[in-house]
JSON list of C-alpha atoms in Angstrom, two decimals:
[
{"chain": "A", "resi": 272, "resn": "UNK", "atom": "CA", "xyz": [0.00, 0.00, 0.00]},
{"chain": "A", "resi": 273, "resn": "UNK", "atom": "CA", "xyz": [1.32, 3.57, -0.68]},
{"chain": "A", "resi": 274, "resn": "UNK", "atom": "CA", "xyz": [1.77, 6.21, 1.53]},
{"chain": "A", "resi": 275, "resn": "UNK", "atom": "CA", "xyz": [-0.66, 8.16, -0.03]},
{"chain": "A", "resi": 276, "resn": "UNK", "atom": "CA", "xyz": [-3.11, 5.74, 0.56]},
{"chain": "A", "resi": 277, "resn": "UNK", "atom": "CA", "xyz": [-2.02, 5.06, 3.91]},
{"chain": "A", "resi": 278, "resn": "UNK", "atom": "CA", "xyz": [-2.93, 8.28, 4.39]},
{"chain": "A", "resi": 279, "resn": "UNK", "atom": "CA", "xyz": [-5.97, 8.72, 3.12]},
{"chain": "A", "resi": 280, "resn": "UNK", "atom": "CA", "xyz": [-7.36, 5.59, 5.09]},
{"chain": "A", "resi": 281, "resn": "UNK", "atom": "CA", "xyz": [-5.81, 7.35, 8.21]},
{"chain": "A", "resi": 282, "resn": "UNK", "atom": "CA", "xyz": [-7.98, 10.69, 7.44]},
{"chain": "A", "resi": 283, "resn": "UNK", "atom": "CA", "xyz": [-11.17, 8.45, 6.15]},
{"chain": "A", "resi": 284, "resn": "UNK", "atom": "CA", "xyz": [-10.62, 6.44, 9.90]},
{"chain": "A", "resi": 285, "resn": "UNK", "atom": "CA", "xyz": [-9.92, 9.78, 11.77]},
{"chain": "A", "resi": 286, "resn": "UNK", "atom": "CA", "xyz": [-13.14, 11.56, 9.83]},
{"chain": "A", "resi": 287, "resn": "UNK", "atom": "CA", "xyz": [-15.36, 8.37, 10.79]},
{"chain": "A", "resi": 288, "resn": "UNK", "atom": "CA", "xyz": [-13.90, 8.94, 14.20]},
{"chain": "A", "resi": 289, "resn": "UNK", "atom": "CA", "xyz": [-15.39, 12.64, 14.65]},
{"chain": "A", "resi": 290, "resn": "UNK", "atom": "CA", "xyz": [-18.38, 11.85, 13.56]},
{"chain": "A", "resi": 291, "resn": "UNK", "atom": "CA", "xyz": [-19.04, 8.95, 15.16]},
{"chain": "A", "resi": 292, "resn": "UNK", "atom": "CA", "xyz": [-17.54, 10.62, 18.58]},
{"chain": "A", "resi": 293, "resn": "UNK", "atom": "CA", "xyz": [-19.61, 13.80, 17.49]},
{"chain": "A", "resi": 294, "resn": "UNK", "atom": "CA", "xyz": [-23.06, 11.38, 17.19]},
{"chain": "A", "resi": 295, "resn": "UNK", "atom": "CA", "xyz": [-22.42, 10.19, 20.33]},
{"chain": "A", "resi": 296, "resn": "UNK", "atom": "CA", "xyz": [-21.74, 13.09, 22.28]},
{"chain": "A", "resi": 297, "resn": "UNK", "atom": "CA", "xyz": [-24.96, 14.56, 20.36]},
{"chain": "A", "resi": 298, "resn": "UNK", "atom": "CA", "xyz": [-26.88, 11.55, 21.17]},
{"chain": "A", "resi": 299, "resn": "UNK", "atom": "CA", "xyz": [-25.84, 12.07, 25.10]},
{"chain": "A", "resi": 300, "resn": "UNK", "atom": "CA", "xyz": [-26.85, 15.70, 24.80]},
{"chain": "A", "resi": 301, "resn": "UNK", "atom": "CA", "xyz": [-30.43, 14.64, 23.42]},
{"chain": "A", "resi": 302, "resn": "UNK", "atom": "CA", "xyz": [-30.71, 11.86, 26.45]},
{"chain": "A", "resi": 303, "resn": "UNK", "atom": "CA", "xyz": [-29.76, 14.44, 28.84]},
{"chain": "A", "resi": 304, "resn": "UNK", "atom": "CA", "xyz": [-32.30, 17.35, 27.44]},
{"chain": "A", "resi": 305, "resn": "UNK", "atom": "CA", "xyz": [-35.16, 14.46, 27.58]},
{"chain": "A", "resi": 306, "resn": "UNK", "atom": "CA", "xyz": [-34.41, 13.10, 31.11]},
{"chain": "A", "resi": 307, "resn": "UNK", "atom": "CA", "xyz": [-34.38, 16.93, 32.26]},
{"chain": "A", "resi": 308, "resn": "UNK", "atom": "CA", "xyz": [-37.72, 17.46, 29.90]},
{"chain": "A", "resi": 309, "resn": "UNK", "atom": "CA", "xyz": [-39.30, 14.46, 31.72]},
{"chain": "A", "resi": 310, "resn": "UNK", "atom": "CA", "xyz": [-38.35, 15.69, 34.80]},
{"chain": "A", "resi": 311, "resn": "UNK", "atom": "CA", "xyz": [-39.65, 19.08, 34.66]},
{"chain": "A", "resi": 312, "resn": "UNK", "atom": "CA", "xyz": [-42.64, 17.58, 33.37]},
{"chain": "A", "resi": 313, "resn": "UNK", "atom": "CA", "xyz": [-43.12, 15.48, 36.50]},
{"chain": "A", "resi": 314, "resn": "UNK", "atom": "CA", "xyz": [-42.63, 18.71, 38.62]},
{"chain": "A", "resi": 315, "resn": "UNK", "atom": "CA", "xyz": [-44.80, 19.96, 37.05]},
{"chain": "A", "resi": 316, "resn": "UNK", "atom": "CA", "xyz": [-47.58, 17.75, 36.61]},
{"chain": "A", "resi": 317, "resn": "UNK", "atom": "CA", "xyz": [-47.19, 17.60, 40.65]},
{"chain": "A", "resi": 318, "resn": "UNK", "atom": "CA", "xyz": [-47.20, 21.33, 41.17]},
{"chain": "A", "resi": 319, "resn": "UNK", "atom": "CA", "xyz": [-50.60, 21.08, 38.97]},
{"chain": "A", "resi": 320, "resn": "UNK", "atom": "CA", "xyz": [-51.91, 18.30, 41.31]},
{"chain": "A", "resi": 321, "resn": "UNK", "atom": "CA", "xyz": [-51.05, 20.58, 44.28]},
{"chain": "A", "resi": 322, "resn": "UNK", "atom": "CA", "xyz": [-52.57, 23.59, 42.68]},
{"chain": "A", "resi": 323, "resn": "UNK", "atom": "CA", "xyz": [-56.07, 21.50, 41.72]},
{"chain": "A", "resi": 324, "resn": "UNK", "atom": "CA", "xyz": [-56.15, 20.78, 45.52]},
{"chain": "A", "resi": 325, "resn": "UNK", "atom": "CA", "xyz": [-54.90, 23.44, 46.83]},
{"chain": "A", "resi": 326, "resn": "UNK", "atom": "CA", "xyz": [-58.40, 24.94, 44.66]},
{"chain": "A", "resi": 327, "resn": "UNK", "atom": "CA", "xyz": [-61.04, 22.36, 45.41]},
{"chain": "A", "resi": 328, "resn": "UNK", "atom": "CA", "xyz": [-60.06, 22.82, 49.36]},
{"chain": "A", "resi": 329, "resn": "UNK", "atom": "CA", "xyz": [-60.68, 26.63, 48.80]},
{"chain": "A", "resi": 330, "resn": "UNK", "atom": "CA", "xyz": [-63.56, 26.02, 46.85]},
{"chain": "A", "resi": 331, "resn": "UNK", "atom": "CA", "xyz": [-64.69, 23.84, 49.86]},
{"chain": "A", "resi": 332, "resn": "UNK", "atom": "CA", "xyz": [-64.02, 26.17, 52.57]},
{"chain": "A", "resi": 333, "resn": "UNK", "atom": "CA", "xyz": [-65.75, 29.00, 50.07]},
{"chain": "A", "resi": 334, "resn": "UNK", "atom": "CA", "xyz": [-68.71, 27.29, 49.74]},
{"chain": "A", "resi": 335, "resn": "UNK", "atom": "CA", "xyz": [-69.08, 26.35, 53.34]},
{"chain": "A", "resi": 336, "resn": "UNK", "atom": "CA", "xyz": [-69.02, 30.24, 54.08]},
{"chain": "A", "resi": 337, "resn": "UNK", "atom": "CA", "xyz": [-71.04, 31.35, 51.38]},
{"chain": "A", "resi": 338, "resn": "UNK", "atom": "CA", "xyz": [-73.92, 28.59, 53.09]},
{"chain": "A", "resi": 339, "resn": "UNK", "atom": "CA", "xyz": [-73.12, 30.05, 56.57]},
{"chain": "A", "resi": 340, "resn": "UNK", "atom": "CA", "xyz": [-73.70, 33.41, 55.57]},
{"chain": "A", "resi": 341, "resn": "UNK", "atom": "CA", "xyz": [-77.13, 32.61, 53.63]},
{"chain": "A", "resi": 342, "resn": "UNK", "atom": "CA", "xyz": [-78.52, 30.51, 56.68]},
{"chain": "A", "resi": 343, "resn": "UNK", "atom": "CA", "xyz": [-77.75, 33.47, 58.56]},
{"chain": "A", "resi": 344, "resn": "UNK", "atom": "CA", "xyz": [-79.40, 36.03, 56.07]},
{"chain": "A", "resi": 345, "resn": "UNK", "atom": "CA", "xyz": [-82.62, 33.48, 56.05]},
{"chain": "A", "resi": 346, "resn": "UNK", "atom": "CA", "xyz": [-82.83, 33.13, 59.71]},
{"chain": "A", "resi": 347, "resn": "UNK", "atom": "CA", "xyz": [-82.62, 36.95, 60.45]},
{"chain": "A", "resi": 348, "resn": "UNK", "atom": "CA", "xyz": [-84.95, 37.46, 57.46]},
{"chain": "A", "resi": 349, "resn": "UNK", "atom": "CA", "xyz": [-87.38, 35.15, 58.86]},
{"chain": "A", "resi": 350, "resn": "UNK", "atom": "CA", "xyz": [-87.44, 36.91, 62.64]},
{"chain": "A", "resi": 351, "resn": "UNK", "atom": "CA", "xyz": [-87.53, 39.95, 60.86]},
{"chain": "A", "resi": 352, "resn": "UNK", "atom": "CA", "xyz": [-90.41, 38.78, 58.83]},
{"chain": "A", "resi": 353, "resn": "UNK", "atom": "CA", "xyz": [-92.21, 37.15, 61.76]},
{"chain": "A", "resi": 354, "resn": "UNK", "atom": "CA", "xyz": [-92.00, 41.01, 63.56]},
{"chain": "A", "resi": 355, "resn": "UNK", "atom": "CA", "xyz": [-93.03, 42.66, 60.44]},
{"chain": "A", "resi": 356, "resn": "UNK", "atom": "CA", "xyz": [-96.20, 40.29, 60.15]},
{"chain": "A", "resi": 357, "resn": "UNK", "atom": "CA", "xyz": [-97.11, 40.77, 64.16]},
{"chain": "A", "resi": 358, "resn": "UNK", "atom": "CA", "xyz": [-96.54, 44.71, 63.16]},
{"chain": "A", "resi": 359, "resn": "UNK", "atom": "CA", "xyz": [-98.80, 44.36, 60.36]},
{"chain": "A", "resi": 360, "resn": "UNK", "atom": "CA", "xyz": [-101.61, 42.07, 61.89]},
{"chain": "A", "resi": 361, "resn": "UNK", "atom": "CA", "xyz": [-101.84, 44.89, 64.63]},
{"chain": "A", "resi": 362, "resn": "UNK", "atom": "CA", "xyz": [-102.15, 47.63, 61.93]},
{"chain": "A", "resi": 363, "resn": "UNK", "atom": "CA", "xyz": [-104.44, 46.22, 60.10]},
{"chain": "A", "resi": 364, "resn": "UNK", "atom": "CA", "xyz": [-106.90, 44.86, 62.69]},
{"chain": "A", "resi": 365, "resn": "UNK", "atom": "CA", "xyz": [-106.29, 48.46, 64.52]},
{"chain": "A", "resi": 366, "resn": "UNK", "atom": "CA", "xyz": [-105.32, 46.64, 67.60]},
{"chain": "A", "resi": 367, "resn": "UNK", "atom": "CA", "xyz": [-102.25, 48.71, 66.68]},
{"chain": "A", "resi": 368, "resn": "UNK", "atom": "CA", "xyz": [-102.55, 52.56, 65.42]},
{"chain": "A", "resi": 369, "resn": "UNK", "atom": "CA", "xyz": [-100.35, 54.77, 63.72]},
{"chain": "A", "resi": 370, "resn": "UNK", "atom": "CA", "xyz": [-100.67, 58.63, 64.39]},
{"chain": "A", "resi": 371, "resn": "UNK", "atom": "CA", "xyz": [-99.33, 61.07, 62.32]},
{"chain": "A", "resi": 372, "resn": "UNK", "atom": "CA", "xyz": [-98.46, 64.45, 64.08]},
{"chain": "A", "resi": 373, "resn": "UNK", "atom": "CA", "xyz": [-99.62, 67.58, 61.79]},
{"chain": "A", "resi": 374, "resn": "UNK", "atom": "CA", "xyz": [-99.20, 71.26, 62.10]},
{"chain": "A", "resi": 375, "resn": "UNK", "atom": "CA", "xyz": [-102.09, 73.31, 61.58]},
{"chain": "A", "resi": 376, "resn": "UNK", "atom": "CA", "xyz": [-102.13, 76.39, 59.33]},
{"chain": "A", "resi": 377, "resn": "UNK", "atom": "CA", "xyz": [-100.99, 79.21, 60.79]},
{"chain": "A", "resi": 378, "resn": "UNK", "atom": "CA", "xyz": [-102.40, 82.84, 59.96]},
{"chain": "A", "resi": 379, "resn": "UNK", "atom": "CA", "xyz": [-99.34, 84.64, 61.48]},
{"chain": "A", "resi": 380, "resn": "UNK", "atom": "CA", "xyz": [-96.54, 85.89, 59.08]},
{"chain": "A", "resi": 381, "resn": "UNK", "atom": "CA", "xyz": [-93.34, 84.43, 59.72]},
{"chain": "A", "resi": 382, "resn": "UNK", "atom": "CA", "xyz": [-91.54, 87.13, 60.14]},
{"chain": "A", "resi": 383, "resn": "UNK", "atom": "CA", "xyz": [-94.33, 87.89, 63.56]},
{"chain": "A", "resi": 384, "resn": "UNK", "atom": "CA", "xyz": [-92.51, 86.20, 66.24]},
{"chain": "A", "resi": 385, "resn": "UNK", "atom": "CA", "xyz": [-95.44, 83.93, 67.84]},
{"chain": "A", "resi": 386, "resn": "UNK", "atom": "CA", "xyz": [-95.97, 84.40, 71.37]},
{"chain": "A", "resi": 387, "resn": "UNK", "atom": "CA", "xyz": [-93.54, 83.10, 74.06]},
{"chain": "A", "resi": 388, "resn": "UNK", "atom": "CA", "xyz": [-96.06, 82.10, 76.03]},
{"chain": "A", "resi": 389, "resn": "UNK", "atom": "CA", "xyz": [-97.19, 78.12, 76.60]},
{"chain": "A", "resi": 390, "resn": "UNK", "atom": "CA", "xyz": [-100.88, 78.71, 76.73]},
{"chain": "A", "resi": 391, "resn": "UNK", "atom": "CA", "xyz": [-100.57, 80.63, 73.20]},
{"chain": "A", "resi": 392, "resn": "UNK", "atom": "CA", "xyz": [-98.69, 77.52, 71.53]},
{"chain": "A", "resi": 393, "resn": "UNK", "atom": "CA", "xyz": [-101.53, 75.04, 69.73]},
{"chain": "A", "resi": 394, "resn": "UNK", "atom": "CA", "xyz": [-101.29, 71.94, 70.98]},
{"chain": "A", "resi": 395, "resn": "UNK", "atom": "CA", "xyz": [-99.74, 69.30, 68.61]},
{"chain": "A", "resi": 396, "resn": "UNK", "atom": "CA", "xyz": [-102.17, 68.08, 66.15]},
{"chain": "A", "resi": 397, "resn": "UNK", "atom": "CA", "xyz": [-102.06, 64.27, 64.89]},
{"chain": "A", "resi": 398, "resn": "UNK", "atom": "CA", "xyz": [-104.20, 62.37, 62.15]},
{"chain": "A", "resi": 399, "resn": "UNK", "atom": "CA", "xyz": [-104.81, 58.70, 62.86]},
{"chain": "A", "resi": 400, "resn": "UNK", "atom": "CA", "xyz": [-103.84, 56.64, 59.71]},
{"chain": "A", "resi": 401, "resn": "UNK", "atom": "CA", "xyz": [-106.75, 54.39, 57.92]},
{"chain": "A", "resi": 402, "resn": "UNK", "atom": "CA", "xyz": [-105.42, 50.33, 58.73]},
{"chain": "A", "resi": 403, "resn": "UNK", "atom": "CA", "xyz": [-104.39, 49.79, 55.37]},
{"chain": "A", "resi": 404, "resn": "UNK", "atom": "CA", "xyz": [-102.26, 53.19, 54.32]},
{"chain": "A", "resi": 405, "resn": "UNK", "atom": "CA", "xyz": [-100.68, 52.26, 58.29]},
{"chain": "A", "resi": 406, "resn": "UNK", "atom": "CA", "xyz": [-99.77, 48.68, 57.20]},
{"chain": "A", "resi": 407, "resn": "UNK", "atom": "CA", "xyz": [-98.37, 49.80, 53.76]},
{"chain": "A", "resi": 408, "resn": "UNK", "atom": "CA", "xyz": [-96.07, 52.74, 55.30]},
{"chain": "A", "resi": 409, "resn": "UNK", "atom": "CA", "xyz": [-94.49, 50.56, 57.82]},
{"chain": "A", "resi": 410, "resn": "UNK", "atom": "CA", "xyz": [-93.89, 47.85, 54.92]},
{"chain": "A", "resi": 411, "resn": "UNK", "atom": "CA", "xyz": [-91.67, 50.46, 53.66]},
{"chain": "A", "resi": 412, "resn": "UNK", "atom": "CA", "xyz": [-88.58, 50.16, 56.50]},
{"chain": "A", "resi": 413, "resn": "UNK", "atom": "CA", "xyz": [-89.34, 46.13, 56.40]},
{"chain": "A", "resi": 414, "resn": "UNK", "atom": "CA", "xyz": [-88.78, 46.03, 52.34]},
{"chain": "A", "resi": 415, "resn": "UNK", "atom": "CA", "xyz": [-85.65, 48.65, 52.76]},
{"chain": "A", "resi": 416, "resn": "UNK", "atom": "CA", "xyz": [-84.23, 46.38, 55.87]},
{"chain": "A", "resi": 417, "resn": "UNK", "atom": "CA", "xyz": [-84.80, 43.12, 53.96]},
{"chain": "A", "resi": 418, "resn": "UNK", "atom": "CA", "xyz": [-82.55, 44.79, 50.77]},
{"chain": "A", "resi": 419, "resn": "UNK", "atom": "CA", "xyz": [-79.91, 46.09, 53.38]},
{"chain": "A", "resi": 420, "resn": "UNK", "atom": "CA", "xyz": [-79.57, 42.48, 54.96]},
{"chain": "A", "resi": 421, "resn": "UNK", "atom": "CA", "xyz": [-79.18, 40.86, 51.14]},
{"chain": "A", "resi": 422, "resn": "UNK", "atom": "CA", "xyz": [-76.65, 43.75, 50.55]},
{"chain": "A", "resi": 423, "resn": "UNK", "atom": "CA", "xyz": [-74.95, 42.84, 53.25]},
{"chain": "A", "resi": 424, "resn": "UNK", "atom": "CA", "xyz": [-74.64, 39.13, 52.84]},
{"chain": "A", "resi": 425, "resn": "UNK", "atom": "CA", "xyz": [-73.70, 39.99, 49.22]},
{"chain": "A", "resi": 426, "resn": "UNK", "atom": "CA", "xyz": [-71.08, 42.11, 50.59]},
{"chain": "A", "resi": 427, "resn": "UNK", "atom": "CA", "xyz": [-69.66, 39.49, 53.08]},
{"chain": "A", "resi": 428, "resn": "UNK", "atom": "CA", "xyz": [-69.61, 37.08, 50.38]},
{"chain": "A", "resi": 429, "resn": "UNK", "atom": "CA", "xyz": [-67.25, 39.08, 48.11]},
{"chain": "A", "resi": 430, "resn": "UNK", "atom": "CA", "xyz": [-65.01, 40.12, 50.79]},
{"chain": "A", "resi": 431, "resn": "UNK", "atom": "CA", "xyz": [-64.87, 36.63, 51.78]},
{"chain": "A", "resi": 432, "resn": "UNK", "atom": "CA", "xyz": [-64.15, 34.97, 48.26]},
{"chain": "A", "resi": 433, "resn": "UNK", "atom": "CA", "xyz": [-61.75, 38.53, 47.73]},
{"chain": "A", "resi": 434, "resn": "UNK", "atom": "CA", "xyz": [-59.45, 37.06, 50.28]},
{"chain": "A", "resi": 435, "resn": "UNK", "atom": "CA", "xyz": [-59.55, 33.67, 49.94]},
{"chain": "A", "resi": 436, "resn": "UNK", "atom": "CA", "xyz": [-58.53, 34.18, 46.38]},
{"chain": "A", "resi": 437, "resn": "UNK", "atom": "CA", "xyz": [-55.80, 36.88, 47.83]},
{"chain": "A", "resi": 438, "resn": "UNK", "atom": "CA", "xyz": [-54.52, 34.68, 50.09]},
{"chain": "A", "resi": 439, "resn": "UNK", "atom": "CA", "xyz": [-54.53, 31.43, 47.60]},
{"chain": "A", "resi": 440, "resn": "UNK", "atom": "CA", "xyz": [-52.68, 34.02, 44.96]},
{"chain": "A", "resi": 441, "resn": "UNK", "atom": "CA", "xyz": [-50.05, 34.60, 47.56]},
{"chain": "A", "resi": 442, "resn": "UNK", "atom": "CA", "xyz": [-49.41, 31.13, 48.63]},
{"chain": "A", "resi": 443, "resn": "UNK", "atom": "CA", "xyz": [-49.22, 30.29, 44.54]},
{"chain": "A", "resi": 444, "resn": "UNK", "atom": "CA", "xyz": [-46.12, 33.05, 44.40]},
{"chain": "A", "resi": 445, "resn": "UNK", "atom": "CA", "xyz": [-44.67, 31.82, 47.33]},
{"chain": "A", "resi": 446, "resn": "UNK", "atom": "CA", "xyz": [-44.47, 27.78, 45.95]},
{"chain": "A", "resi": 447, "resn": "UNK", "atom": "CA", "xyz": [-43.95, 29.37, 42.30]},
{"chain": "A", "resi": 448, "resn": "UNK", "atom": "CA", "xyz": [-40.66, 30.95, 43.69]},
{"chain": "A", "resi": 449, "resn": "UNK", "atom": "CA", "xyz": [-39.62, 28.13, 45.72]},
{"chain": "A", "resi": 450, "resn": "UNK", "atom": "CA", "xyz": [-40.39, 25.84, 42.67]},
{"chain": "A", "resi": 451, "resn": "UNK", "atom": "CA", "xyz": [-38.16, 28.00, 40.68]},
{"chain": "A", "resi": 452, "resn": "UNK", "atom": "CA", "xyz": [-35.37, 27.81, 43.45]},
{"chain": "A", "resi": 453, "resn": "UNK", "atom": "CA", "xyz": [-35.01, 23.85, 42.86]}
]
């Protein structure tokens, strides 16, 4: 065999060489990216798991308040109602009246300073309501109270959920950034 030949064989044998040291080392590289892709994948798919429970418990505890609240609601509705029906049973049967005090006209100009005297003040006039008009202007406070107390519940709900949710949002920052740190 010549040299030259010799030679070329060496290159073709140091060429095959490379490459095949090159495949491999690619080949570990691709082994190395998928064990660290399957592992972030597992972290993952257990920080999901943790996050899902993490919600349903909220959601529990959420829901548990949102029924304590409405019970409450109902049950002070319901005494509520029970007073407003005793108030309205009185009015309406007149066992119960409802006065109205009215001024009477006056003749004297205002600018006449009336007289300081007791005896010249008129005695407070006051009109006694018909059952009926009684029993629908006291159904005004009940209907007002009633909205107040939904209001309220509706208001106690939302602060409630508000900081759940701020609380859960925090805790998801706190395991996001130790996550990270791993």
């Amino acid at each position: 065999m010549s040299a030259k030949a010799t030679i070329l064989n060496l290159l073709a044998l140091c060429a095959a060489c490379f490459f095949s040291g090159a495949g491999w080392k690619t080949q570990q590289h691709t082994k190395q990216a998928q064990a660290q892709q399957q592992a972030h994948a597992r972290a993952l798919q257990a920080l999901s798991s943790k996050l899902e429970q993490s919600r349903a418990n909220l959601q529990s505890i959420l829901d548990q308040q949102t029924t304590t609240l409405q019970a409450t609601n109902a049950k002070e509705q319901a005494q509520a109602n029970a007073h407003h029906h005793t108030l309205d049973t009185g009015l309406r049967t007149g066992a119960i009246s409802l006065r109205v005090p009215i001024v009477p006209a006056s003749c004297i100009a205002p600018a006449v300073p009336a007289a300081q005297h007791p005896s010249t003040q008129p005695a407070t006039a006051h009109a006694k309501l018909e059952p009926a008009t009684a029993a629908a202007l006291a159904a005004l406070p009940h209907e007002g109270d009633a909205a107040i107390r939904d209001l309220n519940t509706c208001i106690a709900q939302y602060n409630a959920v508000k900081t759940a949710y701020d609380q859960w949002r925090l805790a998801l920052q706190k395991e996001a950034t130790h996550a990270q740190t791993r």
